[in-house]
XYZ file of N, CA, C and O in Angstrom:
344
model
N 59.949 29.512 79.031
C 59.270 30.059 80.198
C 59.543 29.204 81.426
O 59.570 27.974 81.419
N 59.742 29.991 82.484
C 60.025 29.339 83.758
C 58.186 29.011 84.216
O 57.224 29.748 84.000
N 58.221 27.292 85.071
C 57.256 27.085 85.448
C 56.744 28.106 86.328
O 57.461 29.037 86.694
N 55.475 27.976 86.708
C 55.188 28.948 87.522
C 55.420 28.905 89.435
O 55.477 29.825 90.251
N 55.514 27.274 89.610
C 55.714 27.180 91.153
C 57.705 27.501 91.064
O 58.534 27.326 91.957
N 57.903 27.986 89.691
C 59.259 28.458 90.151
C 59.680 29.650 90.356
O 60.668 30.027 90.987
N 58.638 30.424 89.619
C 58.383 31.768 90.116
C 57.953 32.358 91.073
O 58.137 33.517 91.446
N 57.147 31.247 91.639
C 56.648 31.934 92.754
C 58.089 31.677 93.907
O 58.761 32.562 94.436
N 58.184 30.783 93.990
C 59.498 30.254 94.530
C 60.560 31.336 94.516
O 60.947 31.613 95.651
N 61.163 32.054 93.496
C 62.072 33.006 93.604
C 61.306 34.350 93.823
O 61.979 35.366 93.998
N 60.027 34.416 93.826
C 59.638 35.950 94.590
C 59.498 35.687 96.020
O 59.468 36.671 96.759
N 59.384 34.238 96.656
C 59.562 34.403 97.908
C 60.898 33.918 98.563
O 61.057 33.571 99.733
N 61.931 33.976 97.441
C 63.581 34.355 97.904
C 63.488 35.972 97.929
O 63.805 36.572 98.956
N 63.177 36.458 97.119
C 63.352 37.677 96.667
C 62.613 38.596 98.260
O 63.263 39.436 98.882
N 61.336 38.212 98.591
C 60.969 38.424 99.727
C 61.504 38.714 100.835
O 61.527 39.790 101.433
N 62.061 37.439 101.174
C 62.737 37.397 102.323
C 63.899 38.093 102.458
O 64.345 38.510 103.527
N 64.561 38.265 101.011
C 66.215 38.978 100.840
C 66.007 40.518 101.244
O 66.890 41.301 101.595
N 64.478 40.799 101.100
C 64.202 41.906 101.269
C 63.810 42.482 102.722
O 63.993 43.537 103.330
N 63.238 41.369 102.941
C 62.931 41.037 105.166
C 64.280 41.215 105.742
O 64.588 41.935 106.692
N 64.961 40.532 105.100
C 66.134 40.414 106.397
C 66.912 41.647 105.663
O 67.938 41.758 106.333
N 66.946 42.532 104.735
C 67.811 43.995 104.547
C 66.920 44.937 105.048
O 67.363 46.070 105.238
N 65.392 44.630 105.379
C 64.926 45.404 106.376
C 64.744 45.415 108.020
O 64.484 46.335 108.796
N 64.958 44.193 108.197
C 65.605 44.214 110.137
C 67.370 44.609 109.984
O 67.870 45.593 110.530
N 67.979 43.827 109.309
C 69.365 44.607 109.467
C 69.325 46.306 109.602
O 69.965 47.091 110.302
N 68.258 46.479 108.590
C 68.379 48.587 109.014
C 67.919 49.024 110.134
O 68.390 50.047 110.630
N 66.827 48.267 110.784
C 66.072 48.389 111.648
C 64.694 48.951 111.710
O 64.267 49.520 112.715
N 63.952 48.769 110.529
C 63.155 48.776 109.764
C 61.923 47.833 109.701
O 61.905 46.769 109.083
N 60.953 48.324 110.377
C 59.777 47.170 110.419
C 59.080 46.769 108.897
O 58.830 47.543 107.972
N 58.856 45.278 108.967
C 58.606 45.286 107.474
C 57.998 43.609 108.055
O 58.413 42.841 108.923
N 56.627 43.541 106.908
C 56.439 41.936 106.342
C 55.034 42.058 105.698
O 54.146 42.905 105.782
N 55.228 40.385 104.732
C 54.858 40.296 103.712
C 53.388 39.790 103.902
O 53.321 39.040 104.876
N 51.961 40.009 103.147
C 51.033 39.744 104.017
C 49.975 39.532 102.376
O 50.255 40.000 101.272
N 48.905 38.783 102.707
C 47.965 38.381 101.338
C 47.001 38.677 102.174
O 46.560 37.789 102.903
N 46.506 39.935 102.227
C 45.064 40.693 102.439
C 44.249 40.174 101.519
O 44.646 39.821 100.409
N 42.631 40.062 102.054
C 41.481 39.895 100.975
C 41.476 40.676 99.972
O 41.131 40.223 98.881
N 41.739 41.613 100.067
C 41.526 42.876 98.550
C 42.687 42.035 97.752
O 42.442 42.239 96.563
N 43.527 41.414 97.827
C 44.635 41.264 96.820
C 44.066 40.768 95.763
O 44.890 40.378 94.936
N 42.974 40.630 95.464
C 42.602 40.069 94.352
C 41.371 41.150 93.604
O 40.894 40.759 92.538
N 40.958 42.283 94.091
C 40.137 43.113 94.129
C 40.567 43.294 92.303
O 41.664 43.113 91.774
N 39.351 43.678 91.710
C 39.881 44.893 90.430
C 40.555 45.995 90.631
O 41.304 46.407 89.745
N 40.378 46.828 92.106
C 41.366 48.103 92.374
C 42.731 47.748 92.060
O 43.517 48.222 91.240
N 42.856 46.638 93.045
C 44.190 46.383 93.167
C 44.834 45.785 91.779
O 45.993 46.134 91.553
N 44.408 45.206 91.144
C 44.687 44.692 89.983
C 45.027 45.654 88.730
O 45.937 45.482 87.919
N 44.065 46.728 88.760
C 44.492 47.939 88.337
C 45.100 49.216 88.465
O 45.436 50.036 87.611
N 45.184 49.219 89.910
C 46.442 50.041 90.021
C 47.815 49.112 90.167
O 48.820 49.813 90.279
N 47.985 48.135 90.182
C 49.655 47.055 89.814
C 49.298 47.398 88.648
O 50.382 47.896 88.342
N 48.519 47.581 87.520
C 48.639 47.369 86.195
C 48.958 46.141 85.914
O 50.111 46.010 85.504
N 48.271 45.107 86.002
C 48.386 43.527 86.024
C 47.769 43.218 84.890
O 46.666 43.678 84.594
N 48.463 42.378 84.132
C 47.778 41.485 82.765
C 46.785 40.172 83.165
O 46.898 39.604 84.252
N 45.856 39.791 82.200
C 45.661 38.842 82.361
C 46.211 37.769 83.273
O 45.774 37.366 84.350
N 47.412 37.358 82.494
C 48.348 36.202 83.091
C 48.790 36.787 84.276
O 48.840 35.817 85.031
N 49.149 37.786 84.928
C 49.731 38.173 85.825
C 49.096 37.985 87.759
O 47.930 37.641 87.956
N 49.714 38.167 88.529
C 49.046 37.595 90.028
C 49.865 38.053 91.264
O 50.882 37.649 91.828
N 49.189 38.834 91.402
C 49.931 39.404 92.854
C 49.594 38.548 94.053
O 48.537 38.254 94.610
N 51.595 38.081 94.368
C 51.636 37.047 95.452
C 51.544 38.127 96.630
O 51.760 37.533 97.687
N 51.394 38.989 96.768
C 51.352 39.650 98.143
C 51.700 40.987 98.368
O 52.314 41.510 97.438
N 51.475 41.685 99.352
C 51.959 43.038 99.694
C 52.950 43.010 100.770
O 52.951 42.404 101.841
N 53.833 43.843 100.210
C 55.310 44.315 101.571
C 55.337 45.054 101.867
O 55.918 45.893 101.179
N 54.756 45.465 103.136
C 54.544 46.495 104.053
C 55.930 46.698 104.948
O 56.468 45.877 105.691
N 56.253 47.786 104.700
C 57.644 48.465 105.059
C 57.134 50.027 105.957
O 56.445 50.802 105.293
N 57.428 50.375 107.193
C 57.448 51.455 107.637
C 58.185 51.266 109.143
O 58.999 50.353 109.005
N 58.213 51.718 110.374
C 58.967 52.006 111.455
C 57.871 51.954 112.427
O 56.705 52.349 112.397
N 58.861 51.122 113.629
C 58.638 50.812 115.141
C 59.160 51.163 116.073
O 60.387 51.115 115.996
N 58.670 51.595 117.180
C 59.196 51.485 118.208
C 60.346 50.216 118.688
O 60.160 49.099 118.206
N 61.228 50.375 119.404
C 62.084 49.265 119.665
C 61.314 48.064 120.855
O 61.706 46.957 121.226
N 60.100 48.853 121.208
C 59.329 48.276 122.524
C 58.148 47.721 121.066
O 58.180 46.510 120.851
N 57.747 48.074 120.685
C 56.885 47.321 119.712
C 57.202 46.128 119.271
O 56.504 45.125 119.417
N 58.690 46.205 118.492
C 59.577 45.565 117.987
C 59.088 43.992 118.569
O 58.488 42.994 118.169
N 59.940 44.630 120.072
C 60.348 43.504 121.006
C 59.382 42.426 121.462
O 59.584 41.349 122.022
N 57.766 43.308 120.875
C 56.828 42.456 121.377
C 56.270 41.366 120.396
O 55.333 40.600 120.621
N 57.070 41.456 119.213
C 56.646 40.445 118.050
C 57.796 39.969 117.985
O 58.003 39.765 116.789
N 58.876 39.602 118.714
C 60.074 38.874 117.779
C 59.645 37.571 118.902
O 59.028 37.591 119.967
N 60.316 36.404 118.077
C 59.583 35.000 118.738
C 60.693 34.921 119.598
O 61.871 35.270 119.534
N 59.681 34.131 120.755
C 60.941 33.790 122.065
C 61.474 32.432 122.049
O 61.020 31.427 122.596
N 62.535 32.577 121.314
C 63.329 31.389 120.914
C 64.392 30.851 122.229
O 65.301 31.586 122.616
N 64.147 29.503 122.833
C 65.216 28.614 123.297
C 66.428 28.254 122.680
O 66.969 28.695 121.666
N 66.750 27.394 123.453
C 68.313 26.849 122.810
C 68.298 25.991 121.398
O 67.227 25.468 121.088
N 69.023 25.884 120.845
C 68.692 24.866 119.523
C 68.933 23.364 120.074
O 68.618 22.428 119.340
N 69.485 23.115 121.353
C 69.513 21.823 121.213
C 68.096 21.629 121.839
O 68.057 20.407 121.978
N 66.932 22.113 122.290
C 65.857 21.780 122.602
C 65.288 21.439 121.381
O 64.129 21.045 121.514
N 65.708 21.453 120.213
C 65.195 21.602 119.185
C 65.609 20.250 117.714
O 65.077 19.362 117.048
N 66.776 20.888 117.898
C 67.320 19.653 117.142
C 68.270 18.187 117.744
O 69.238 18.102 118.500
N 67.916 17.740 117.420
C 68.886 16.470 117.857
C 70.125 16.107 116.348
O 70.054 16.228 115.125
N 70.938 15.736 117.115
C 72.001 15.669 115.588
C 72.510 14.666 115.734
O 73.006 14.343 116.813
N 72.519 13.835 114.575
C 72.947 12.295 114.578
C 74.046 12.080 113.248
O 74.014 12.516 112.097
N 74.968 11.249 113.933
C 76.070 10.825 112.823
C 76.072 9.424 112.344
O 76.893 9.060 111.502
């Protein structure tokens, strides 16, 4: 059995592989741990075992390109950012 901080670890590769094939389409999408995630509803409609634990919900549906524009971060230059040393 794989540990478990390694699992969680590759569902949030798996996540992100899934974030960035949903901005490449142009496709609003992200990953979010609402209070209910732990509810009995929710637990029973995943059909979750005992051992089992839902790291989160991926909310996938469509934006406006003006919506879009109002959540993407306003990023500077990288050298404000990094310094690089040899």
């Amino acid at each position: 059995l794989m540990p478990e901080w390694e699992e969680q670890a590759a569902v949030s590769c798996a996540v992100q592989n899934m974030h960035l094939m949903a901005c490449a389409l142009g496709v609003a999408a992200y990953w979010s741990s609402p209070a209910t995630i732990h509810e009995p509803e929710i637990t029973e409609f995943l059909k979750l075992g005992e051992e089992d634990k839902c790291l989160g919900m991926f909310h996938v549906g469509s934006a406006s390109r003006t919506v879009q524009g109002g959540y993407r971060a306003k990023r500077g230059p990288i050298s404000e950012k990094v310094e690089w040393r040899l």
